[in-house]
PDB file of C-alpha atoms and ligand atoms in Angstrom:
ATOM      1  CA  MET A   1      85.787  93.847 100.410  1.00  0.00           C
ATOM      2  CA  SER A   2      88.679  93.209 102.708  1.00  0.00           C
ATOM      3  CA  GLU A   3      87.130  93.495 106.184  1.00  0.00           C
ATOM      4  CA  SER A   4      88.345  90.068 107.217  1.00  0.00           C
ATOM      5  CA  ARG A   5      91.550  90.002 105.215  1.00  0.00           C
ATOM      6  CA  THR A   6      94.823  90.174 107.067  1.00  0.00           C
ATOM      7  CA  ALA A   7      97.755  92.254 105.834  1.00  0.00           C
ATOM      8  CA  LEU A   8     101.272  91.905 107.212  1.00  0.00           C
ATOM      9  CA  VAL A   9     103.740  94.789 106.875  1.00  0.00           C
ATOM     10  CA  THR A  10     107.382  94.117 107.756  1.00  0.00           C
ATOM     11  CA  GLY A  11     109.366  97.065 109.103  1.00  0.00           C
ATOM     12  CA  GLY A  12     105.968  98.549 109.945  1.00  0.00           C
ATOM     13  CA  GLY A  13     107.213 100.481 112.969  1.00  0.00           C
ATOM     14  CA  SER A  14     108.895 103.336 111.109  1.00  0.00           C
ATOM     15  CA  GLY A  15     108.955 105.504 107.989  1.00  0.00           C
ATOM     16  CA  ILE A  16     107.424 103.989 104.865  1.00  0.00           C
ATOM     17  CA  GLY A  17     106.293 100.785 106.613  1.00  0.00           C
ATOM     18  CA  ARG A  18     104.445 102.768 109.274  1.00  0.00           C
ATOM     19  CA  SER A  19     102.511 104.719 106.634  1.00  0.00           C
ATOM     20  CA  ILE A  20     101.689 101.562 104.700  1.00  0.00           C
ATOM     21  CA  ALA A  21     100.437  99.831 107.866  1.00  0.00           C
ATOM     22  CA  LEU A  22      98.208 102.792 108.797  1.00  0.00           C
ATOM     23  CA  ARG A  23      96.888 103.133 105.243  1.00  0.00           C
ATOM     24  CA  LEU A  24      96.019  99.437 104.919  1.00  0.00           C
ATOM     25  CA  ALA A  25      94.274  99.562 108.315  1.00  0.00           C
ATOM     26  CA  GLU A  26      92.264 102.524 107.016  1.00  0.00           C
ATOM     27  CA  ASP A  27      91.464 100.498 103.879  1.00  0.00           C
ATOM     28  CA  GLY A  28      89.811  97.874 106.086  1.00  0.00           C
ATOM     29  CA  PHE A  29      92.493  95.223 106.455  1.00  0.00           C
ATOM     30  CA  ALA A  30      93.361  93.696 109.815  1.00  0.00           C
ATOM     31  CA  VAL A  31      96.995  94.769 109.952  1.00  0.00           C
ATOM     32  CA  ALA A  32      99.969  92.994 111.490  1.00  0.00           C
ATOM     33  CA  VAL A  33     102.689  95.556 112.221  1.00  0.00           C
ATOM     34  CA  LEU A  34     105.903  93.562 112.333  1.00  0.00           C
ATOM     35  CA  ASP A  35     109.246  95.084 113.225  1.00  0.00           C
ATOM     36  CA  LEU A  36     112.594  94.415 114.822  1.00  0.00           C
ATOM     37  CA  ASN A  37     111.693  97.233 117.170  1.00  0.00           C
ATOM     38  CA  GLY A  38     108.912  96.099 119.524  1.00  0.00           C
ATOM     39  CA  GLU A  39     108.130  99.533 120.899  1.00  0.00           C
ATOM     40  CA  SER A  40     107.624 101.256 117.552  1.00  0.00           C
ATOM     41  CA  ALA A  41     105.545  98.349 116.208  1.00  0.00           C
ATOM     42  CA  GLU A  42     103.265  98.642 119.244  1.00  0.00           C
ATOM     43  CA  GLN A  43     102.965 102.440 118.801  1.00  0.00           C
ATOM     44  CA  VAL A  44     101.861 102.066 115.175  1.00  0.00           C
ATOM     45  CA  ALA A  45      99.369  99.302 115.988  1.00  0.00           C
ATOM     46  CA  GLU A  46      97.976 101.424 118.823  1.00  0.00           C
ATOM     47  CA  GLU A  47      97.687 104.448 116.497  1.00  0.00           C
ATOM     48  CA  ALA A  48      95.598 102.339 114.088  1.00  0.00           C
ATOM     49  CA  ARG A  49      93.437 100.954 116.919  1.00  0.00           C
ATOM     50  CA  GLN A  50      92.824 104.492 118.259  1.00  0.00           C
ATOM     51  CA  LYS A  51      91.259 105.278 114.885  1.00  0.00           C
ATOM     52  CA  GLY A  52      88.963 102.288 115.252  1.00  0.00           C
ATOM     53  CA  HIS A  53      90.885  99.919 112.997  1.00  0.00           C
ATOM     54  CA  THR A  54      92.081  96.379 113.633  1.00  0.00           C
ATOM     55  CA  ALA A  55      95.825  96.061 114.164  1.00  0.00           C
ATOM     56  CA  ALA A  56      98.304  94.087 116.254  1.00  0.00           C
ATOM     57  CA  ALA A  57     102.016  94.495 116.831  1.00  0.00           C
ATOM     58  CA  PHE A  58     104.580  91.763 116.305  1.00  0.00           C
ATOM     59  CA  GLY A  59     107.791  93.222 117.663  1.00  0.00           C
ATOM     60  CA  ASN A  60     111.285  91.878 118.103  1.00  0.00           C
ATOM     61  CA  VAL A  61     111.052  89.856 114.911  1.00  0.00           C
ATOM     62  CA  ASP A  62     114.113  89.782 112.667  1.00  0.00           C
ATOM     63  CA  VAL A  63     112.979  89.159 109.082  1.00  0.00           C
ATOM     64  CA  SER A  64     116.352  87.641 108.224  1.00  0.00           C
ATOM     65  CA  ASP A  65     115.676  84.636 110.483  1.00  0.00           C
ATOM     66  CA  ARG A  66     113.540  81.931 108.873  1.00  0.00           C
ATOM     67  CA  GLY A  67     112.398  80.473 112.208  1.00  0.00           C
ATOM     68  CA  GLN A  68     111.263  83.882 113.450  1.00  0.00           C
ATOM     69  CA  ALA A  69     109.482  84.558 110.158  1.00  0.00           C
ATOM     70  CA  ASP A  70     107.545  81.271 110.269  1.00  0.00           C
ATOM     71  CA  GLU A  71     106.647  81.734 113.930  1.00  0.00           C
ATOM     72  CA  ALA A  72     105.541  85.335 113.371  1.00  0.00           C
ATOM     73  CA  VAL A  73     103.241  84.355 110.491  1.00  0.00           C
ATOM     74  CA  ARG A  74     101.742  81.606 112.670  1.00  0.00           C
ATOM     75  CA  ARG A  75     101.129  84.120 115.490  1.00  0.00           C
ATOM     76  CA  VAL A  76      99.610  86.666 113.091  1.00  0.00           C
ATOM     77  CA  ARG A  77      97.131  84.047 111.861  1.00  0.00           C
ATOM     78  CA  GLU A  78      96.255  83.126 115.439  1.00  0.00           C
ATOM     79  CA  THR A  79      95.980  86.708 116.738  1.00  0.00           C
ATOM     80  CA  LEU A  80      94.146  88.334 113.833  1.00  0.00           C
ATOM     81  CA  GLY A  81      92.022  85.310 113.086  1.00  0.00           C
ATOM     82  CA  GLY A  82      92.794  84.849 109.411  1.00  0.00           C
ATOM     83  CA  PRO A  83      95.601  83.894 107.066  1.00  0.00           C
ATOM     84  CA  VAL A  84      97.901  86.588 105.701  1.00  0.00           C
ATOM     85  CA  LEU A  85      96.535  87.392 102.237  1.00  0.00           C
ATOM     86  CA  VAL A  86      98.432  90.653 101.788  1.00  0.00           C
ATOM     87  CA  LEU A  87     102.173  90.791 102.419  1.00  0.00           C
ATOM     88  CA  VAL A  88     104.272  93.931 102.195  1.00  0.00           C
ATOM     89  CA  ASN A  89     107.988  93.197 102.414  1.00  0.00           C
ATOM     90  CA  ASN A  90     109.191  96.616 103.507  1.00  0.00           C
ATOM     91  CA  ALA A  91     111.843  96.007 106.206  1.00  0.00           C
ATOM     92  CA  GLY A  92     115.235  96.959 104.900  1.00  0.00           C
ATOM     93  CA  VAL A  93     118.658  98.153 105.928  1.00  0.00           C
ATOM     94  CA  ALA A  94     120.940 100.525 104.049  1.00  0.00           C
ATOM     95  CA  ARG A  95     124.648 101.151 104.497  1.00  0.00           C
ATOM     96  CA  THR A  96     127.064 103.441 102.725  1.00  0.00           C
ATOM     97  CA  GLU A  97     130.547 101.918 102.360  1.00  0.00           C
ATOM     98  CA  SER A  98     133.135 102.158  99.623  1.00  0.00           C
ATOM     99  CA  PHE A  99     133.294  98.950  97.613  1.00  0.00           C
ATOM    100  CA  LEU A 100     136.698  97.721  98.811  1.00  0.00           C
ATOM    101  CA  LYS A 101     135.710  98.284 102.455  1.00  0.00           C
ATOM    102  CA  ILE A 102     132.601  96.090 102.347  1.00  0.00           C
ATOM    103  CA  SER A 103     133.218  93.121 104.651  1.00  0.00           C
ATOM    104  CA  ASP A 104     131.630  89.706 104.221  1.00  0.00           C
ATOM    105  CA  ASP A 105     129.590  90.396 107.347  1.00  0.00           C
ATOM    106  CA  SER A 106     128.238  93.674 106.009  1.00  0.00           C
ATOM    107  CA  TRP A 107     127.439  92.168 102.570  1.00  0.00           C
ATOM    108  CA  ASN A 108     125.729  89.168 104.153  1.00  0.00           C
ATOM    109  CA  ARG A 109     123.670  91.258 106.600  1.00  0.00           C
ATOM    110  CA  ILE A 110     122.315  93.487 103.836  1.00  0.00           C
ATOM    111  CA  MET A 111     121.405  90.458 101.715  1.00  0.00           C
ATOM    112  CA  ALA A 112     119.910  88.645 104.716  1.00  0.00           C
ATOM    113  CA  VAL A 113     117.505  91.456 105.618  1.00  0.00           C
ATOM    114  CA  ASN A 114     116.703  92.893 102.171  1.00  0.00           C
ATOM    115  CA  LEU A 115     116.521  89.684 100.136  1.00  0.00           C
ATOM    116  CA  ASN A 116     116.349  86.617 102.380  1.00  0.00           C
ATOM    117  CA  GLY A 117     113.632  88.332 104.471  1.00  0.00           C
ATOM    118  CA  PRO A 118     111.180  88.624 101.547  1.00  0.00           C
ATOM    119  CA  PHE A 119     112.084  85.062 100.494  1.00  0.00           C
ATOM    120  CA  TYR A 120     111.228  83.668 103.957  1.00  0.00           C
ATOM    121  CA  PHE A 121     108.023  85.684 104.350  1.00  0.00           C
ATOM    122  CA  CYS A 122     106.767  84.815 100.866  1.00  0.00           C
ATOM    123  CA  GLN A 123     107.373  81.124 101.510  1.00  0.00           C
ATOM    124  CA  ALA A 124     105.537  81.427 104.829  1.00  0.00           C
ATOM    125  CA  VAL A 125     102.389  83.072 103.415  1.00  0.00           C
ATOM    126  CA  VAL A 126     102.018  81.746  99.857  1.00  0.00           C
ATOM    127  CA  PRO A 127     100.469  78.383 100.857  1.00  0.00           C
ATOM    128  CA  ASP A 128      97.552  80.227 102.529  1.00  0.00           C
ATOM    129  CA  MET A 129      97.206  82.611  99.569  1.00  0.00           C
ATOM    130  CA  LYS A 130      97.087  79.634  97.204  1.00  0.00           C
ATOM    131  CA  GLU A 131      94.425  77.989  99.299  1.00  0.00           C
ATOM    132  CA  ALA A 132      92.383  81.205  99.242  1.00  0.00           C
ATOM    133  CA  GLY A 133      92.938  81.598  95.497  1.00  0.00           C
ATOM    134  CA  TRP A 134      93.803  85.236  96.178  1.00  0.00           C
ATOM    135  CA  GLY A 135      96.843  87.119  97.387  1.00  0.00           C
ATOM    136  CA  ARG A 136      98.783  90.352  97.050  1.00  0.00           C
ATOM    137  CA  ILE A 137     102.521  90.735  97.591  1.00  0.00           C
ATOM    138  CA  VAL A 138     104.298  94.099  97.386  1.00  0.00           C
ATOM    139  CA  ASN A 139     108.064  94.272  97.751  1.00  0.00           C
ATOM    140  CA  ILE A 140     109.613  97.623  98.622  1.00  0.00           C
ATOM    141  CA  SER A 141     112.822  97.806  96.610  1.00  0.00           C
ATOM    142  CA  SER A 142     114.669 101.028  95.778  1.00  0.00           C
ATOM    143  CA  SER A 143     115.113 103.448  92.891  1.00  0.00           C
ATOM    144  CA  SER A 144     118.850 103.007  93.475  1.00  0.00           C
ATOM    145  CA  ALA A 145     118.487  99.583  91.871  1.00  0.00           C
ATOM    146  CA  GLN A 146     117.324 101.358  88.705  1.00  0.00           C
ATOM    147  CA  SER A 147     119.936 104.110  88.693  1.00  0.00           C
ATOM    148  CA  GLY A 148     122.844 102.660  90.661  1.00  0.00           C
ATOM    149  CA  GLN A 149     124.173 104.453  93.742  1.00  0.00           C
ATOM    150  CA  GLN A 150     127.784 104.958  94.608  1.00  0.00           C
ATOM    151  CA  TYR A 151     129.122 103.419  97.837  1.00  0.00           C
ATOM    152  CA  MET A 152     126.043 101.223  98.155  1.00  0.00           C
ATOM    153  CA  THR A 153     126.981  98.222  96.022  1.00  0.00           C
ATOM    154  CA  HIS A 154     125.622  95.703  98.543  1.00  0.00           C
ATOM    155  CA  TYR A 155     122.367  97.582  99.114  1.00  0.00           C
ATOM    156  CA  VAL A 156     121.782  98.207  95.408  1.00  0.00           C
ATOM    157  CA  ALA A 157     122.547  94.568  94.556  1.00  0.00           C
ATOM    158  CA  SER A 158     120.065  93.389  97.212  1.00  0.00           C
ATOM    159  CA  LYS A 159     117.311  95.683  95.908  1.00  0.00           C
ATOM    160  CA  ALA A 160     118.000  94.770  92.256  1.00  0.00           C
ATOM    161  CA  GLY A 161     117.736  91.156  93.403  1.00  0.00           C
ATOM    162  CA  LEU A 162     114.366  91.959  94.954  1.00  0.00           C
ATOM    163  CA  ILE A 163     113.143  93.359  91.624  1.00  0.00           C
ATOM    164  CA  GLY A 164     114.176  90.146  89.828  1.00  0.00           C
ATOM    165  CA  PHE A 165     112.619  88.075  92.625  1.00  0.00           C
ATOM    166  CA  THR A 166     109.339  89.987  92.125  1.00  0.00           C
ATOM    167  CA  LYS A 167     109.251  89.419  88.371  1.00  0.00           C
ATOM    168  CA  ALA A 168     109.980  85.699  88.612  1.00  0.00           C
ATOM    169  CA  LEU A 169     107.553  85.041  91.467  1.00  0.00           C
ATOM    170  CA  ALA A 170     104.775  86.953  89.685  1.00  0.00           C
ATOM    171  CA  LEU A 171     104.980  84.573  86.721  1.00  0.00           C
ATOM    172  CA  GLU A 172     104.779  81.543  88.979  1.00  0.00           C
ATOM    173  CA  LEU A 173     101.935  82.801  91.188  1.00  0.00           C
ATOM    174  CA  GLY A 174      99.733  84.510  88.583  1.00  0.00           C
ATOM    175  CA  PRO A 175      97.691  81.377  87.864  1.00  0.00           C
ATOM    176  CA  ALA A 176      96.931  81.071  91.611  1.00  0.00           C
ATOM    177  CA  GLY A 177      95.304  84.527  91.766  1.00  0.00           C
ATOM    178  CA  ILE A 178      98.289  86.072  93.534  1.00  0.00           C
ATOM    179  CA  THR A 179      99.889  89.275  92.266  1.00  0.00           C
ATOM    180  CA  VAL A 180     103.472  90.252  93.063  1.00  0.00           C
ATOM    181  CA  ASN A 181     104.729  93.786  92.399  1.00  0.00           C
ATOM    182  CA  THR A 182     107.507  96.029  93.564  1.00  0.00           C
ATOM    183  CA  ILE A 183     107.623  99.708  94.452  1.00  0.00           C
ATOM    184  CA  PRO A 184     111.119 101.171  94.258  1.00  0.00           C
ATOM    185  CA  PRO A 185     110.888 104.386  96.312  1.00  0.00           C
ATOM    186  CA  GLY A 186     113.262 107.236  95.717  1.00  0.00           C
ATOM    187  CA  PHE A 187     114.214 110.000  98.138  1.00  0.00           C
ATOM    188  CA  VAL A 188     111.464 109.566 100.721  1.00  0.00           C
ATOM    189  CA  ASP A 189     111.644 111.641 103.896  1.00  0.00           C
ATOM    190  CA  THR A 190     112.023 108.968 106.596  1.00  0.00           C
ATOM    191  CA  PRO A 191     114.390 108.346 109.521  1.00  0.00           C
ATOM    192  CA  MET A 192     116.564 106.343 107.075  1.00  0.00           C
ATOM    193  CA  LEU A 193     116.929 109.341 104.738  1.00  0.00           C
ATOM    194  CA  ARG A 194     117.527 111.823 107.593  1.00  0.00           C
ATOM    195  CA  ALA A 195     120.195 109.527 109.077  1.00  0.00           C
ATOM    196  CA  SER A 196     121.992 109.599 105.708  1.00  0.00           C
ATOM    197  CA  GLU A 197     121.690 113.404 105.585  1.00  0.00           C
ATOM    198  CA  GLU A 198     123.087 113.746 109.113  1.00  0.00           C
ATOM    199  CA  ARG A 199     126.068 111.581 108.259  1.00  0.00           C
ATOM    200  CA  GLY A 200     126.755 113.687 105.138  1.00  0.00           C
ATOM    201  CA  LEU A 201     126.092 110.764 102.830  1.00  0.00           C
ATOM    202  CA  LEU A 202     123.583 112.412 100.517  1.00  0.00           C
ATOM    203  CA  GLY A 203     126.040 114.747  98.811  1.00  0.00           C
ATOM    204  CA  GLY A 204     123.907 117.712  99.968  1.00  0.00           C
ATOM    205  CA  THR A 205     120.938 118.371 102.183  1.00  0.00           C
ATOM    206  CA  VAL A 206     117.443 116.964 101.713  1.00  0.00           C
ATOM    207  CA  ASP A 207     116.341 120.499 100.702  1.00  0.00           C
ATOM    208  CA  HIS A 208     119.059 120.670  98.060  1.00  0.00           C
ATOM    209  CA  HIS A 209     117.965 117.353  96.565  1.00  0.00           C
ATOM    210  CA  ALA A 210     114.333 118.471  96.672  1.00  0.00           C
ATOM    211  CA  GLU A 211     115.306 121.364  94.357  1.00  0.00           C
ATOM    212  CA  LEU A 212     116.734 118.856  91.882  1.00  0.00           C
ATOM    213  CA  THR A 213     113.644 116.634  91.967  1.00  0.00           C
ATOM    214  CA  PRO A 214     111.122 117.229  89.142  1.00  0.00           C
ATOM    215  CA  VAL A 215     108.184 117.592  91.572  1.00  0.00           C
ATOM    216  CA  ARG A 216     110.351 119.837  93.823  1.00  0.00           C
ATOM    217  CA  ARG A 217     109.860 118.028  97.092  1.00  0.00           C
ATOM    218  CA  PRO A 218     111.032 114.901  98.845  1.00  0.00           C
ATOM    219  CA  GLY A 219     108.697 111.941  98.788  1.00  0.00           C
ATOM    220  CA  ARG A 220     106.422 111.355 101.745  1.00  0.00           C
ATOM    221  CA  PRO A 221     105.872 107.900 103.223  1.00  0.00           C
ATOM    222  CA  GLU A 222     102.183 108.447 102.381  1.00  0.00           C
ATOM    223  CA  ASP A 223     103.088 108.596  98.663  1.00  0.00           C
ATOM    224  CA  ILE A 224     104.403 105.036  98.846  1.00  0.00           C
ATOM    225  CA  ALA A 225     101.454 103.930 100.997  1.00  0.00           C
ATOM    226  CA  ALA A 226      98.993 105.243  98.394  1.00  0.00           C
ATOM    227  CA  ALA A 227     100.613 103.207  95.608  1.00  0.00           C
ATOM    228  CA  CYS A 228     100.721 100.167  97.869  1.00  0.00           C
ATOM    229  CA  SER A 229      97.046 100.586  98.781  1.00  0.00           C
ATOM    230  CA  PHE A 230      96.151 100.445  95.085  1.00  0.00           C
ATOM    231  CA  LEU A 231      98.393  97.462  94.320  1.00  0.00           C
ATOM    232  CA  VAL A 232      96.796  95.346  97.065  1.00  0.00           C
ATOM    233  CA  SER A 233      93.259  96.325  96.073  1.00  0.00           C
ATOM    234  CA  GLU A 234      90.767  94.211  94.161  1.00  0.00           C
ATOM    235  CA  GLU A 235      91.051  96.581  91.205  1.00  0.00           C
ATOM    236  CA  ALA A 236      94.765  95.894  90.714  1.00  0.00           C
ATOM    237  CA  GLY A 237      94.247  92.219  89.899  1.00  0.00           C
ATOM    238  CA  TYR A 238      95.581  92.607  86.340  1.00  0.00           C
ATOM    239  CA  ILE A 239      98.824  94.254  87.506  1.00  0.00           C
ATOM    240  CA  THR A 240     101.576  91.808  88.354  1.00  0.00           C
ATOM    241  CA  GLY A 241     105.339  91.517  87.955  1.00  0.00           C
ATOM    242  CA  GLN A 242     105.555  95.304  87.670  1.00  0.00           C
ATOM    243  CA  VAL A 243     108.018  97.873  88.930  1.00  0.00           C
ATOM    244  CA  ILE A 244     105.896 100.857  89.981  1.00  0.00           C
ATOM    245  CA  GLY A 245     108.249 103.781  90.572  1.00  0.00           C
ATOM    246  CA  VAL A 246     107.234 106.395  93.153  1.00  0.00           C
ATOM    247  CA  ASN A 247     110.063 108.894  93.047  1.00  0.00           C
ATOM    248  CA  GLY A 248     108.884 112.385  92.063  1.00  0.00           C
ATOM    249  CA  GLY A 249     110.251 111.865  88.553  1.00  0.00           C
ATOM    250  CA  ARG A 250     113.848 111.289  89.656  1.00  0.00           C
ATOM    251  CA  ASN A 251     113.905 108.018  87.714  1.00  0.00           C
ATOM    252  CA  THR A 252     111.750 107.283  84.691  1.00  0.00           C
TER     253      THR A 252
HETATM  254  P1  NAP B 301     113.279 103.142 108.256  1.00  0.00           P
HETATM  255  O1  NAP B 301     112.587 104.376 108.673  1.00  0.00           O
HETATM  256  O2  NAP B 301     114.658 102.847 108.733  1.00  0.00           O
HETATM  257  O3  NAP B 301     112.328 101.908 108.591  1.00  0.00           O
HETATM  258  C1  NAP B 301     112.746 100.601 108.385  1.00  0.00           C
HETATM  259  C2  NAP B 301     112.084  99.743 109.433  1.00  0.00           C
HETATM  260  O4  NAP B 301     112.484  98.369 109.202  1.00  0.00           O
HETATM  261  C3  NAP B 301     112.556 100.106 110.850  1.00  0.00           C
HETATM  262  O5  NAP B 301     111.466 100.107 111.736  1.00  0.00           O
HETATM  263  C4  NAP B 301     113.526  98.974 111.166  1.00  0.00           C
HETATM  264  O6  NAP B 301     113.612  98.683 112.562  1.00  0.00           O
HETATM  265  C5  NAP B 301     112.903  97.817 110.436  1.00  0.00           C
HETATM  266  N1  NAP B 301     113.883  96.755 110.239  1.00  0.00           N
HETATM  267  C6  NAP B 301     115.180  96.870 109.891  1.00  0.00           C
HETATM  268  N2  NAP B 301     115.764  95.668 109.868  1.00  0.00           N
HETATM  269  C7  NAP B 301     114.821  94.763 110.213  1.00  0.00           C
HETATM  270  C8  NAP B 301     114.814  93.372 110.383  1.00  0.00           C
HETATM  271  N3  NAP B 301     115.935  92.634 110.202  1.00  0.00           N
HETATM  272  N4  NAP B 301     113.666  92.747 110.761  1.00  0.00           N
HETATM  273  C9  NAP B 301     112.535  93.470 110.973  1.00  0.00           C
HETATM  274  N5  NAP B 301     112.483  94.806 110.836  1.00  0.00           N
HETATM  275  C10 NAP B 301     113.609  95.457 110.461  1.00  0.00           C
HETATM  276  O7  NAP B 301     113.382 103.073 106.650  1.00  0.00           O
HETATM  277  P2  NAP B 301     112.436 103.580 105.467  1.00  0.00           P
HETATM  278  O8  NAP B 301     113.117 104.713 104.813  1.00  0.00           O
HETATM  279  O9  NAP B 301     111.034 103.686 105.914  1.00  0.00           O
HETATM  280  O10 NAP B 301     112.612 102.334 104.476  1.00  0.00           O
HETATM  281  C11 NAP B 301     111.621 101.338 104.285  1.00  0.00           C
HETATM  282  C12 NAP B 301     111.997 100.551 103.037  1.00  0.00           C
HETATM  283  O11 NAP B 301     112.062 101.422 101.910  1.00  0.00           O
HETATM  284  C13 NAP B 301     113.368  99.879 103.129  1.00  0.00           C
HETATM  285  O12 NAP B 301     113.325  98.604 102.530  1.00  0.00           O
HETATM  286  C14 NAP B 301     114.259 100.804 102.331  1.00  0.00           C
HETATM  287  O13 NAP B 301     115.376 100.130 101.795  1.00  0.00           O
HETATM  288  C15 NAP B 301     113.299 101.273 101.252  1.00  0.00           C
HETATM  289  N6  NAP B 301     113.689 102.532 100.616  1.00  0.00           N
HETATM  290  C16 NAP B 301     113.613 103.724 101.289  1.00  0.00           C
HETATM  291  C17 NAP B 301     113.965 104.897 100.615  1.00  0.00           C
HETATM  292  C18 NAP B 301     113.886 106.239 101.257  1.00  0.00           C
HETATM  293  O14 NAP B 301     114.129 107.234 100.549  1.00  0.00           O
HETATM  294  N7  NAP B 301     113.556 106.362 102.525  1.00  0.00           N
HETATM  295  C19 NAP B 301     114.420 104.847  99.298  1.00  0.00           C
HETATM  296  C20 NAP B 301     114.496 103.615  98.678  1.00  0.00           C
HETATM  297  C21 NAP B 301     114.113 102.471  99.338  1.00  0.00           C
HETATM  298  P3  NAP B 301     114.773  99.387 113.438  1.00  0.00           P
HETATM  299  O15 NAP B 301     114.422 100.826 113.481  1.00  0.00           O
HETATM  300  O16 NAP B 301     114.709  98.680 114.733  1.00  0.00           O
HETATM  301  O17 NAP B 301     116.052  99.123 112.682  1.00  0.00           O
END
């Protein structure tokens, strides 16, 4: 099916993005692992290549910069030999700050990475998807946009924006054979979650929260990758504009 199709995963060097990149490589896509961190992007691409898959790293790319986004997509096309027909907007930043302490800079940075990034990357790849008459876009939002999360007003607003962005874009791109969906993860064991635990921002340990989760464990990056793998598959062509929660039952 997808031997020659190229998939681009932003924030692919760590956590959820890393698992998605490795899973899509396993599924037969040529995978572009894009990240702000050049070293981790290269490690993930190398891990995929060691398993015999096709992957290339695109490090030191900041998704919040339109010029860098356009240039990266151009280089991906050149390096992997085909247009990007699968885009996973996964790169994101989270901060915990009480509402009155959020500065303009902090608000704008969160919006720039979490919302402008997907906007720039979608604009960069959609023309090729339209030409191919086929495309898959998956935006990684957050269950906090469904439930709210104290001290994360900026982050939650950016992820709720990404859910609205997904729904609107799906309506516009459906006739072109392009699906657009969002996975809002909840409580997934990644460096981002462990950093929050270490800083005492979770209101308890990861183990404590696992006890309160209906499936009694934290999510694994592979859980999100599995849902993503399905959403970008041929079989998922009738699923678009949807919010597919992967959260162990924490949000329904
Ligand atoms: P992570 O381990 O921190 O990975 C995020 C990756 O994105 C990192 O490699 C990071 O690079 C990269 N990145 C950050 N800013 C970037 C930028 N401006 N341009 C390019 N790359 C950038 O986080 P994660 O937990 O896997 O999260 C992945 C996504 O899931 C995020 O959108 C997050 O909001 C969402 N999410 C996660 C959870 C969870 O429970 N873990 C829950 C809800 C939503 P650096 O390391 O260099 O910063």
